[in-house]
PDB file of C-alpha atoms and ligand atoms in Angstrom:
ATOM      1  CA  MET A   1     156.106 162.393  48.128  1.00 41.00           C
ATOM      2  CA  THR A   2     158.109 161.274  51.154  1.00 42.00           C
ATOM      3  CA  ARG A   3     156.398 158.980  53.559  1.00 44.00           C
ATOM      4  CA  PRO A   4     155.331 161.119  56.534  1.00 50.00           C
ATOM      5  CA  GLY A   5     156.315 159.585  59.839  1.00 44.00           C
ATOM      6  CA  ALA A   6     158.666 157.185  58.007  1.00 42.00           C
ATOM      7  CA  THR A   7     158.114 153.441  58.294  1.00 43.00           C
ATOM      8  CA  GLY A   8     156.696 153.546  61.785  1.00 47.00           C
ATOM      9  CA  PRO A   9     155.835 150.238  63.288  1.00 81.00           C
ATOM     10  CA  LEU A  10     153.242 151.725  65.668  1.00 95.00           C
ATOM     11  CA  LEU A  11     150.783 152.792  62.967  1.00 97.00           C
ATOM     12  CA  ASP A  12     151.192 151.925  59.313  1.00 97.00           C
ATOM     13  CA  VAL A  13     148.530 153.245  56.946  1.00 97.00           C
ATOM     14  CA  THR A  14     148.859 152.196  53.301  1.00 98.00           C
ATOM     15  CA  GLY A  15     146.569 153.193  50.464  1.00 98.00           C
ATOM     16  CA  LEU A  16     143.683 153.958  52.794  1.00 98.00           C
ATOM     17  CA  GLY A  17     140.372 154.633  51.123  1.00 98.00           C
ATOM     18  CA  VAL A  18     137.025 155.468  52.686  1.00 98.00           C
ATOM     19  CA  ARG A  19     133.900 155.167  50.555  1.00 98.00           C
ATOM     20  CA  SER A  20     130.474 156.436  51.541  1.00 97.00           C
ATOM     21  CA  ALA A  21     127.335 154.336  51.467  1.00 94.00           C
ATOM     22  CA  GLY A  22     126.442 156.235  48.283  1.00 95.00           C
ATOM     23  CA  GLY A  23     129.694 155.189  46.595  1.00 95.00           C
ATOM     24  CA  HIS A  24     131.625 158.470  46.964  1.00 97.00           C
ATOM     25  CA  ASP A  25     135.348 158.266  47.652  1.00 97.00           C
ATOM     26  CA  LEU A  26     135.796 160.460  50.734  1.00 98.00           C
ATOM     27  CA  VAL A  27     139.411 159.428  51.426  1.00 98.00           C
ATOM     28  CA  SER A  28     141.692 157.994  48.722  1.00 98.00           C
ATOM     29  CA  GLY A  29     145.166 156.510  48.549  1.00 98.00           C
ATOM     30  CA  LEU A  30     146.307 157.787  51.925  1.00 98.00           C
ATOM     31  CA  THR A  31     149.681 156.464  53.103  1.00 97.00           C
ATOM     32  CA  PHE A  32     151.540 157.427  56.266  1.00 97.00           C
ATOM     33  CA  GLY A  33     153.227 155.938  59.279  1.00 96.00           C
ATOM     34  CA  ILE A  34     153.720 156.913  62.909  1.00 96.00           C
ATOM     35  CA  GLU A  35     156.640 155.608  64.909  1.00 95.00           C
ATOM     36  CA  PRO A  36     156.401 155.064  68.654  1.00 94.00           C
ATOM     37  CA  GLY A  37     156.652 158.374  70.482  1.00 94.00           C
ATOM     38  CA  SER A  38     156.511 160.509  67.315  1.00 96.00           C
ATOM     39  CA  ARG A  39     153.961 163.145  66.370  1.00 97.00           C
ATOM     40  CA  LEU A  40     152.167 163.667  63.085  1.00 97.00           C
ATOM     41  CA  GLY A  41     149.812 166.528  62.298  1.00 97.00           C
ATOM     42  CA  LEU A  42     146.927 165.979  59.880  1.00 97.00           C
ATOM     43  CA  ILE A  43     145.691 169.219  58.434  1.00 96.00           C
ATOM     44  CA  GLY A  44     143.129 170.198  55.841  1.00 93.00           C
ATOM     45  CA  GLU A  45     140.010 172.245  55.341  1.00 90.00           C
ATOM     46  CA  SER A  46     136.593 171.216  56.596  1.00 92.00           C
ATOM     47  CA  GLY A  47     135.395 168.089  54.802  1.00 94.00           C
ATOM     48  CA  SER A  48     138.875 167.022  53.653  1.00 96.00           C
ATOM     49  CA  GLY A  49     138.584 163.633  55.399  1.00 97.00           C
ATOM     50  CA  LYS A  50     140.558 164.179  58.601  1.00 97.00           C
ATOM     51  CA  SER A  51     137.971 162.798  61.008  1.00 96.00           C
ATOM     52  CA  LEU A  52     137.118 159.877  58.740  1.00 97.00           C
ATOM     53  CA  THR A  53     140.807 158.968  58.707  1.00 98.00           C
ATOM     54  CA  ALA A  54     140.852 159.007  62.536  1.00 97.00           C
ATOM     55  CA  LEU A  55     137.652 156.971  62.720  1.00 96.00           C
ATOM     56  CA  ALA A  56     139.006 154.446  60.212  1.00 97.00           C
ATOM     57  CA  ILE A  57     142.126 153.961  62.359  1.00 97.00           C
ATOM     58  CA  MET A  58     139.922 153.227  65.377  1.00 96.00           C
ATOM     59  CA  GLY A  59     137.585 150.993  63.353  1.00 95.00           C
ATOM     60  CA  LEU A  60     134.759 153.422  64.126  1.00 94.00           C
ATOM     61  CA  LEU A  61     133.558 154.517  60.668  1.00 96.00           C
ATOM     62  CA  PRO A  62     129.840 155.362  60.498  1.00 94.00           C
ATOM     63  CA  PRO A  63     127.544 152.547  59.337  1.00 93.00           C
ATOM     64  CA  GLY A  64     127.559 152.073  55.580  1.00 94.00           C
ATOM     65  CA  MET A  65     131.021 153.528  55.098  1.00 97.00           C
ATOM     66  CA  ALA A  66     133.713 151.158  53.952  1.00 96.00           C
ATOM     67  CA  ALA A  67     137.465 151.368  54.389  1.00 98.00           C
ATOM     68  CA  SER A  68     139.919 149.845  51.912  1.00 98.00           C
ATOM     69  CA  GLY A  69     143.681 149.510  51.886  1.00 98.00           C
ATOM     70  CA  SER A  70     145.583 148.713  55.048  1.00 98.00           C
ATOM     71  CA  ILE A  71     145.778 150.116  58.573  1.00 98.00           C
ATOM     72  CA  VAL A  72     148.150 148.181  60.796  1.00 97.00           C
ATOM     73  CA  LEU A  73     148.315 149.167  64.449  1.00 96.00           C
ATOM     74  CA  ASP A  74     150.862 147.608  66.743  1.00 94.00           C
ATOM     75  CA  VAL A  75     149.065 146.448  69.858  1.00 92.00           C
ATOM     76  CA  PRO A  76     151.345 146.456  72.909  1.00 88.00           C
ATOM     77  CA  GLY A  77     151.912 142.882  74.000  1.00 88.00           C
ATOM     78  CA  ALA A  78     149.891 141.441  71.121  1.00 89.00           C
ATOM     79  CA  GLY A  79     151.672 142.576  67.971  1.00 91.00           C
ATOM     80  CA  PRO A  80     150.419 144.127  64.718  1.00 94.00           C
ATOM     81  CA  ALA A  81     146.671 144.148  64.033  1.00 95.00           C
ATOM     82  CA  GLN A  82     144.999 144.846  60.683  1.00 97.00           C
ATOM     83  CA  ILE A  83     142.123 147.252  61.363  1.00 97.00           C
ATOM     84  CA  VAL A  84     140.538 147.291  57.902  1.00 97.00           C
ATOM     85  CA  GLY A  85     137.930 144.549  57.826  1.00 95.00           C
ATOM     86  CA  ALA A  86     138.579 143.472  61.429  1.00 95.00           C
ATOM     87  CA  ALA A  87     135.702 142.088  63.474  1.00 94.00           C
ATOM     88  CA  GLU A  88     134.286 144.260  66.253  1.00 92.00           C
ATOM     89  CA  ARG A  89     135.437 141.745  68.865  1.00 92.00           C
ATOM     90  CA  ARG A  90     139.036 142.075  67.698  1.00 91.00           C
ATOM     91  CA  LEU A  91     138.786 145.874  67.510  1.00 93.00           C
ATOM     92  CA  ARG A  92     137.777 146.045  71.164  1.00 89.00           C
ATOM     93  CA  GLY A  93     141.158 144.583  72.066  1.00 85.00           C
ATOM     94  CA  VAL A  94     142.899 147.243  69.985  1.00 90.00           C
ATOM     95  CA  ARG A  95     141.002 150.338  71.093  1.00 90.00           C
ATOM     96  CA  GLY A  96     142.383 151.890  74.224  1.00 88.00           C
ATOM     97  CA  ARG A  97     145.545 149.818  74.409  1.00 88.00           C
ATOM     98  CA  ALA A  98     146.974 150.630  70.985  1.00 94.00           C
ATOM     99  CA  ALA A  99     145.163 153.897  70.317  1.00 95.00           C
ATOM    100  CA  SER A 100     142.495 156.114  71.780  1.00 94.00           C
ATOM    101  CA  VAL A 101     140.872 159.340  70.624  1.00 94.00           C
ATOM    102  CA  VAL A 102     140.019 162.732  72.008  1.00 94.00           C
ATOM    103  CA  PHE A 103     137.263 164.299  69.895  1.00 92.00           C
ATOM    104  CA  GLN A 104     136.416 167.942  69.280  1.00 89.00           C
ATOM    105  CA  GLU A 105     133.288 167.753  71.372  1.00 87.00           C
ATOM    106  CA  PRO A 106     134.015 166.182  74.771  1.00 84.00           C
ATOM    107  CA  LEU A 107     130.381 165.163  75.221  1.00 83.00           C
ATOM    108  CA  THR A 108     130.971 162.640  72.414  1.00 82.00           C
ATOM    109  CA  ALA A 109     133.157 160.651  74.795  1.00 85.00           C
ATOM    110  CA  LEU A 110     131.103 161.176  77.943  1.00 92.00           C
ATOM    111  CA  ASP A 111     127.855 159.589  79.049  1.00 93.00           C
ATOM    112  CA  PRO A 112     125.595 162.489  80.099  1.00 93.00           C
ATOM    113  CA  LEU A 113     123.804 160.321  82.669  1.00 95.00           C
ATOM    114  CA  MET A 114     126.841 159.049  84.528  1.00 96.00           C
ATOM    115  CA  LYS A 115     128.962 160.903  87.068  1.00 97.00           C
ATOM    116  CA  VAL A 116     132.423 161.782  85.801  1.00 96.00           C
ATOM    117  CA  GLY A 117     134.260 159.691  88.403  1.00 96.00           C
ATOM    118  CA  ARG A 118     132.304 156.535  87.573  1.00 96.00           C
ATOM    119  CA  GLN A 119     132.950 156.959  83.848  1.00 95.00           C
ATOM    120  CA  LEU A 120     136.643 157.381  84.386  1.00 95.00           C
ATOM    121  CA  ALA A 121     136.760 154.459  86.806  1.00 96.00           C
ATOM    122  CA  GLU A 122     135.600 151.988  84.147  1.00 93.00           C
ATOM    123  CA  PRO A 123     138.641 152.123  81.802  1.00 91.00           C
ATOM    124  CA  ILE A 124     141.009 152.359  84.782  1.00 93.00           C
ATOM    125  CA  ARG A 125     139.432 149.260  86.331  1.00 93.00           C
ATOM    126  CA  ARG A 126     139.655 147.367  83.051  1.00 89.00           C
ATOM    127  CA  ARG A 127     143.218 148.392  82.358  1.00 88.00           C
ATOM    128  CA  ARG A 128     144.716 148.110  85.815  1.00 89.00           C
ATOM    129  CA  GLY A 129     142.367 145.741  87.619  1.00 91.00           C
ATOM    130  CA  LEU A 130     141.851 148.082  90.573  1.00 93.00           C
ATOM    131  CA  ARG A 131     138.883 148.008  92.965  1.00 94.00           C
ATOM    132  CA  GLY A 132     137.442 149.991  95.872  1.00 94.00           C
ATOM    133  CA  ALA A 133     139.648 152.601  97.538  1.00 95.00           C
ATOM    134  CA  ALA A 134     142.570 151.941  95.180  1.00 96.00           C
ATOM    135  CA  LEU A 135     140.282 152.564  92.188  1.00 96.00           C
ATOM    136  CA  ARG A 136     138.914 155.770  93.737  1.00 94.00           C
ATOM    137  CA  ALA A 137     142.464 156.974  94.381  1.00 94.00           C
ATOM    138  CA  ALA A 138     143.457 156.176  90.782  1.00 95.00           C
ATOM    139  CA  VAL A 139     140.437 158.180  89.501  1.00 95.00           C
ATOM    140  CA  ALA A 140     141.451 161.151  91.674  1.00 94.00           C
ATOM    141  CA  ASP A 141     145.032 160.863  90.366  1.00 94.00           C
ATOM    142  CA  ALA A 142     143.806 160.726  86.767  1.00 95.00           C
ATOM    143  CA  LEU A 143     141.733 163.896  87.302  1.00 95.00           C
ATOM    144  CA  ALA A 144     144.666 165.624  88.982  1.00 93.00           C
ATOM    145  CA  GLU A 145     146.960 164.596  86.130  1.00 92.00           C
ATOM    146  CA  VAL A 146     144.825 166.607  83.691  1.00 94.00           C
ATOM    147  CA  ARG A 147     145.101 169.545  86.107  1.00 92.00           C
ATOM    148  CA  LEU A 148     141.497 169.552  87.222  1.00 92.00           C
ATOM    149  CA  PRO A 149     141.037 171.492  90.419  1.00 86.00           C
ATOM    150  CA  GLU A 150     138.987 169.838  93.159  1.00 90.00           C
ATOM    151  CA  PRO A 151     139.116 166.338  91.640  1.00 90.00           C
ATOM    152  CA  GLY A 152     136.697 165.131  94.323  1.00 91.00           C
ATOM    153  CA  ARG A 153     133.996 167.584  93.270  1.00 94.00           C
ATOM    154  CA  ILE A 154     134.570 166.918  89.557  1.00 95.00           C
ATOM    155  CA  ALA A 155     134.363 163.151  90.143  1.00 95.00           C
ATOM    156  CA  ARG A 156     130.919 163.561  91.733  1.00 96.00           C
ATOM    157  CA  ALA A 157     129.628 165.888  88.984  1.00 97.00           C
ATOM    158  CA  TYR A 158     127.669 164.963  85.878  1.00 97.00           C
ATOM    159  CA  PRO A 159     129.252 166.106  82.594  1.00 95.00           C
ATOM    160  CA  HIS A 160     126.746 168.996  82.226  1.00 95.00           C
ATOM    161  CA  GLU A 161     127.744 170.303  85.659  1.00 96.00           C
ATOM    162  CA  ILE A 162     131.322 171.161  84.637  1.00 95.00           C
ATOM    163  CA  SER A 163     132.706 173.646  82.087  1.00 92.00           C
ATOM    164  CA  GLY A 164     133.592 172.834  78.470  1.00 90.00           C
ATOM    165  CA  GLY A 165     137.304 173.052  79.225  1.00 91.00           C
ATOM    166  CA  GLN A 166     136.888 170.798  82.262  1.00 93.00           C
ATOM    167  CA  ARG A 167     134.897 168.314  80.173  1.00 93.00           C
ATOM    168  CA  GLN A 168     137.686 168.177  77.595  1.00 92.00           C
ATOM    169  CA  ARG A 169     140.198 167.528  80.392  1.00 93.00           C
ATOM    170  CA  VAL A 170     137.990 164.670  81.597  1.00 95.00           C
ATOM    171  CA  ALA A 171     137.808 163.325  78.026  1.00 94.00           C
ATOM    172  CA  ILE A 172     141.619 163.468  77.849  1.00 94.00           C
ATOM    173  CA  ALA A 173     141.832 161.609  81.167  1.00 95.00           C
ATOM    174  CA  MET A 174     139.434 158.964  79.754  1.00 94.00           C
ATOM    175  CA  ALA A 175     141.590 158.587  76.629  1.00 94.00           C
ATOM    176  CA  LEU A 176     144.750 158.262  78.727  1.00 94.00           C
ATOM    177  CA  ALA A 177     143.222 155.837  81.233  1.00 92.00           C
ATOM    178  CA  CYS A 178     143.880 152.902  78.908  1.00 87.00           C
ATOM    179  CA  GLU A 179     147.523 153.974  78.554  1.00 90.00           C
ATOM    180  CA  PRO A 180     147.420 153.991  74.736  1.00 94.00           C
ATOM    181  CA  ALA A 181     150.604 153.902  72.687  1.00 95.00           C
ATOM    182  CA  LEU A 182     148.987 156.333  70.237  1.00 97.00           C
ATOM    183  CA  LEU A 183     146.743 159.243  71.122  1.00 97.00           C
ATOM    184  CA  ILE A 184     144.591 160.617  68.328  1.00 97.00           C
ATOM    185  CA  ALA A 185     143.391 164.137  69.012  1.00 96.00           C
ATOM    186  CA  ASP A 186     140.735 165.283  66.516  1.00 96.00           C
ATOM    187  CA  GLU A 187     140.397 169.067  66.832  1.00 94.00           C
ATOM    188  CA  PRO A 188     140.576 168.714  70.613  1.00 92.00           C
ATOM    189  CA  THR A 189     140.479 172.436  71.312  1.00 90.00           C
ATOM    190  CA  THR A 190     138.316 173.823  68.514  1.00 87.00           C
ATOM    191  CA  ALA A 191     135.198 173.950  70.687  1.00 84.00           C
ATOM    192  CA  LEU A 192     136.984 175.823  73.484  1.00 87.00           C
ATOM    193  CA  ASP A 193     137.589 179.536  73.870  1.00 87.00           C
ATOM    194  CA  VAL A 194     141.045 180.823  73.050  1.00 86.00           C
ATOM    195  CA  THR A 195     142.649 180.963  76.505  1.00 87.00           C
ATOM    196  CA  VAL A 196     141.283 177.541  77.448  1.00 88.00           C
ATOM    197  CA  GLN A 197     142.521 176.239  74.066  1.00 89.00           C
ATOM    198  CA  ALA A 198     146.088 177.203  74.889  1.00 90.00           C
ATOM    199  CA  GLU A 199     145.894 175.574  78.323  1.00 90.00           C
ATOM    200  CA  VAL A 200     144.471 172.318  76.978  1.00 90.00           C
ATOM    201  CA  LEU A 201     147.084 172.224  74.180  1.00 93.00           C
ATOM    202  CA  ALA A 202     149.887 172.727  76.675  1.00 93.00           C
ATOM    203  CA  LEU A 203     148.388 169.991  78.853  1.00 93.00           C
ATOM    204  CA  LEU A 204     148.186 167.542  75.927  1.00 94.00           C
ATOM    205  CA  ASP A 205     151.708 168.411  74.829  1.00 95.00           C
ATOM    206  CA  GLY A 206     153.057 167.752  78.325  1.00 95.00           C
ATOM    207  CA  LEU A 207     151.156 164.489  78.866  1.00 95.00           C
ATOM    208  CA  VAL A 208     152.140 163.063  75.483  1.00 95.00           C
ATOM    209  CA  ALA A 209     155.790 163.905  76.195  1.00 95.00           C
ATOM    210  CA  ALA A 210     155.713 162.606  79.779  1.00 95.00           C
ATOM    211  CA  ARG A 211     154.200 159.279  78.746  1.00 93.00           C
ATOM    212  CA  GLY A 212     156.224 158.908  75.573  1.00 94.00           C
ATOM    213  CA  MET A 213     153.008 158.447  73.581  1.00 96.00           C
ATOM    214  CA  ALA A 214     152.778 158.907  69.841  1.00 97.00           C
ATOM    215  CA  LEU A 215     150.354 161.597  68.709  1.00 97.00           C
ATOM    216  CA  LEU A 216     148.176 162.034  65.650  1.00 98.00           C
ATOM    217  CA  PHE A 217     146.952 165.591  65.956  1.00 97.00           C
ATOM    218  CA  ILE A 218     144.160 166.702  63.648  1.00 97.00           C
ATOM    219  CA  SER A 219     143.253 170.303  62.994  1.00 94.00           C
ATOM    220  CA  HIS A 220     142.396 172.773  60.275  1.00 89.00           C
ATOM    221  CA  ASP A 221     144.657 175.268  62.048  1.00 89.00           C
ATOM    222  CA  LEU A 222     148.208 175.153  60.692  1.00 90.00           C
ATOM    223  CA  ALA A 223     149.509 177.354  63.496  1.00 87.00           C
ATOM    224  CA  VAL A 224     148.284 174.938  66.164  1.00 90.00           C
ATOM    225  CA  VAL A 225     149.449 171.823  64.289  1.00 93.00           C
ATOM    226  CA  SER A 226     152.912 173.198  63.567  1.00 91.00           C
ATOM    227  CA  GLY A 227     153.289 174.060  67.238  1.00 91.00           C
ATOM    228  CA  ILE A 228     152.538 170.619  68.593  1.00 95.00           C
ATOM    229  CA  THR A 229     153.749 168.145  65.925  1.00 96.00           C
ATOM    230  CA  ASP A 230     157.048 167.321  64.209  1.00 92.00           C
ATOM    231  CA  ARG A 231     155.676 166.269  60.851  1.00 96.00           C
ATOM    232  CA  ILE A 232     152.638 167.376  58.895  1.00 97.00           C
ATOM    233  CA  LEU A 233     150.449 165.706  56.293  1.00 97.00           C
ATOM    234  CA  VAL A 234     148.169 168.001  54.317  1.00 96.00           C
ATOM    235  CA  LEU A 235     144.848 166.589  53.136  1.00 97.00           C
ATOM    236  CA  LYS A 236     142.660 168.028  50.427  1.00 96.00           C
ATOM    237  CA  ASP A 237     139.485 166.388  49.181  1.00 96.00           C
ATOM    238  CA  GLY A 238     140.461 163.138  50.887  1.00 97.00           C
ATOM    239  CA  ARG A 239     143.934 162.955  49.356  1.00 97.00           C
ATOM    240  CA  ALA A 240     147.384 163.812  50.700  1.00 97.00           C
ATOM    241  CA  VAL A 241     148.737 166.786  48.781  1.00 96.00           C
ATOM    242  CA  GLU A 242     151.885 167.458  50.803  1.00 95.00           C
ATOM    243  CA  SER A 243     153.928 166.144  53.700  1.00 95.00           C
ATOM    244  CA  GLY A 244     157.133 166.922  55.499  1.00 95.00           C
ATOM    245  CA  THR A 245     158.503 168.282  58.719  1.00 95.00           C
ATOM    246  CA  ALA A 246     156.441 171.032  60.302  1.00 92.00           C
ATOM    247  CA  ARG A 247     159.153 173.535  59.427  1.00 91.00           C
ATOM    248  CA  GLN A 248     159.417 172.364  55.810  1.00 92.00           C
ATOM    249  CA  VAL A 249     155.695 172.589  55.297  1.00 91.00           C
ATOM    250  CA  VAL A 250     155.454 176.026  56.887  1.00 89.00           C
ATOM    251  CA  ASN A 251     158.635 177.523  55.432  1.00 90.00           C
ATOM    252  CA  ALA A 252     158.569 175.996  51.964  1.00 91.00           C
ATOM    253  CA  PRO A 253     155.071 174.766  51.116  1.00 92.00           C
ATOM    254  CA  SER A 254     155.081 173.219  47.645  1.00 91.00           C
ATOM    255  CA  HIS A 255     151.395 172.628  46.901  1.00 92.00           C
ATOM    256  CA  PRO A 256     149.266 175.694  46.095  1.00 93.00           C
ATOM    257  CA  TYR A 257     146.724 174.583  48.693  1.00 91.00           C
ATOM    258  CA  THR A 258     149.410 174.430  51.402  1.00 91.00           C
ATOM    259  CA  ARG A 259     150.727 177.815  50.284  1.00 90.00           C
ATOM    260  CA  ALA A 260     147.258 179.258  50.745  1.00 88.00           C
ATOM    261  CA  LEU A 261     147.035 177.620  54.177  1.00 87.00           C
ATOM    262  CA  VAL A 262     150.367 179.100  55.199  1.00 86.00           C
ATOM    263  CA  ALA A 263     149.424 182.532  53.898  1.00 84.00           C
ATOM    264  CA  GLY A 264     146.157 182.351  55.765  1.00 79.00           C
ATOM    265  CA  ALA A 265     147.554 181.086  59.047  1.00 75.00           C
ATOM    266  CA  ARG A 266     147.350 183.728  61.682  1.00 52.00           C
ATOM    267  CA  HIS A 267     149.954 184.102  64.429  1.00 52.00           C
ATOM    268  CA  LEU A 268     152.047 181.468  62.726  1.00 54.00           C
ATOM    269  CA  ASP A 269     155.403 182.750  63.908  1.00 55.00           C
ATOM    270  CA  SER A 270     154.316 182.861  67.493  1.00 52.00           C
ATOM    271  CA  ALA A 271     152.737 179.441  67.134  1.00 54.00           C
ATOM    272  CA  LEU A 272     156.002 177.957  65.908  1.00 54.00           C
ATOM    273  CA  ASP A 273     157.540 179.066  69.177  1.00 54.00           C
ATOM    274  CA  TRP A 274     154.503 177.867  71.072  1.00 51.00           C
ATOM    275  CA  LYS A 275     156.435 175.200  72.985  1.00 51.00           C
ATOM    276  CA  ALA A 276     158.871 177.792  74.244  1.00 47.00           C
ATOM    277  CA  ARG A 277     156.096 179.879  75.764  1.00 45.00           C
TER     278      ARG A 277
HETATM  279  N1  ATP B 301     128.365 160.014  58.383  1.00 65.29           N
HETATM  280  C1  ATP B 301     128.654 160.516  57.165  1.00 65.29           C
HETATM  281  N2  ATP B 301     127.870 160.223  56.100  1.00 65.29           N
HETATM  282  C2  ATP B 301     128.139 160.703  54.872  1.00 65.29           C
HETATM  283  N3  ATP B 301     129.179 161.505  54.589  1.00 65.29           N
HETATM  284  C3  ATP B 301     129.983 161.844  55.592  1.00 65.29           C
HETATM  285  C4  ATP B 301     129.773 161.372  56.936  1.00 65.29           C
HETATM  286  N4  ATP B 301     130.763 161.869  57.726  1.00 65.29           N
HETATM  287  C5  ATP B 301     131.539 162.609  56.901  1.00 65.29           C
HETATM  288  N5  ATP B 301     131.075 162.599  55.635  1.00 65.29           N
HETATM  289  C6  ATP B 301     131.663 163.296  54.483  1.00 65.29           C
HETATM  290  O1  ATP B 301     133.013 162.876  54.337  1.00 65.29           O
HETATM  291  C7  ATP B 301     133.859 163.965  54.003  1.00 65.29           C
HETATM  292  C8  ATP B 301     134.985 164.045  55.008  1.00 65.29           C
HETATM  293  O2  ATP B 301     134.450 164.275  56.303  1.00 65.29           O
HETATM  294  P1  ATP B 301     135.337 164.442  57.590  1.00 65.29           P
HETATM  295  O3  ATP B 301     134.411 164.480  58.742  1.00 65.29           O
HETATM  296  O4  ATP B 301     136.414 163.430  57.596  1.00 65.29           O
HETATM  297  O5  ATP B 301     135.984 165.877  57.355  1.00 65.29           O
HETATM  298  P2  ATP B 301     136.997 166.702  58.275  1.00 65.29           P
HETATM  299  O6  ATP B 301     138.232 166.914  57.472  1.00 65.29           O
HETATM  300  O7  ATP B 301     137.123 166.042  59.605  1.00 65.29           O
HETATM  301  O8  ATP B 301     136.240 168.105  58.409  1.00 65.29           O
HETATM  302  P3  ATP B 301     136.088 169.093  59.687  1.00 65.29           P
HETATM  303  O9  ATP B 301     137.335 169.950  59.675  1.00 65.29           O
HETATM  304  O10 ATP B 301     134.879 169.900  59.345  1.00 65.29           O
HETATM  305  O11 ATP B 301     135.938 168.277  60.922  1.00 65.29           O
HETATM  306  C9  ATP B 301     132.953 165.193  53.961  1.00 65.29           C
HETATM  307  O12 ATP B 301     132.642 165.457  52.634  1.00 65.29           O
HETATM  308  C10 ATP B 301     131.743 164.780  54.734  1.00 65.29           C
HETATM  309  O13 ATP B 301     130.604 165.427  54.256  1.00 65.29           O
HETATM  310 MG1   MG B 302     136.535 166.538  61.522  1.00 65.29          MG
END
């Protein structure tokens, strides 16, 4: 199997394993790389290990789960960091700067008891050292950048006072506030209705391109993944079964599981031209 994402110095995952507290191998022998500014799609059915892979990269596996193998993330200004086995203190320096995540459910990233503007201000303050009016202006800019209307009203709202699509835009703004080199998006639009999904995907696509970020985009939807990424890695039962360019995987899937995915993908042709829409 070719190495998806080539020998990328931004993220280098080699022989990644994730074992549950009960001793089950949930992810095994996973190897891939992501170069700066490139995009990799991770696809597979529910339970195939996509989210655990994302969590392992961030050093955020649930308690009791253990990662093995190697995950090296290049931290801007600080150089390569080994995530597997790293201490929490070291991981805090990696999260945000090297990589940040947008999860399926935006409430995961948001504190329900804190107004949106205050939450967003925290990473911006930490990253850019702003205070007072300059910080408030940067929060308004960050909300405007994710195309939120009335950024002032949104900033003063609690997460439950805005719509699901608006919450996901806020979560994207939070993830971008640290100016990560790699954005991990784990099913970022699955919880949204179809029209909002398309808008949020287009927003993500544009922001990743504008900032020259690398993207690890996770989904069970081949049509969505092939529209937004260049290369695809197919996971099944915690193992990579296929990888290649998005077009290769869609046009000439070699593994039976990928063939079934392709056959089952709805609106695939239109999705391949999604960027042109
Ligand atoms: N906290 C946990 N404790 C025990 N097992 C878990 C835990 N989280 C995930 N698993 C198991 O690990 C496997 C992979 O889970 P993971 O969440 O990575 O799947 P996924 O590919 O993201 O699926 P989905 O598409 O449904 O989000 C599954 O079998 C799941 O049941
Ligand atoms: Mg998942």
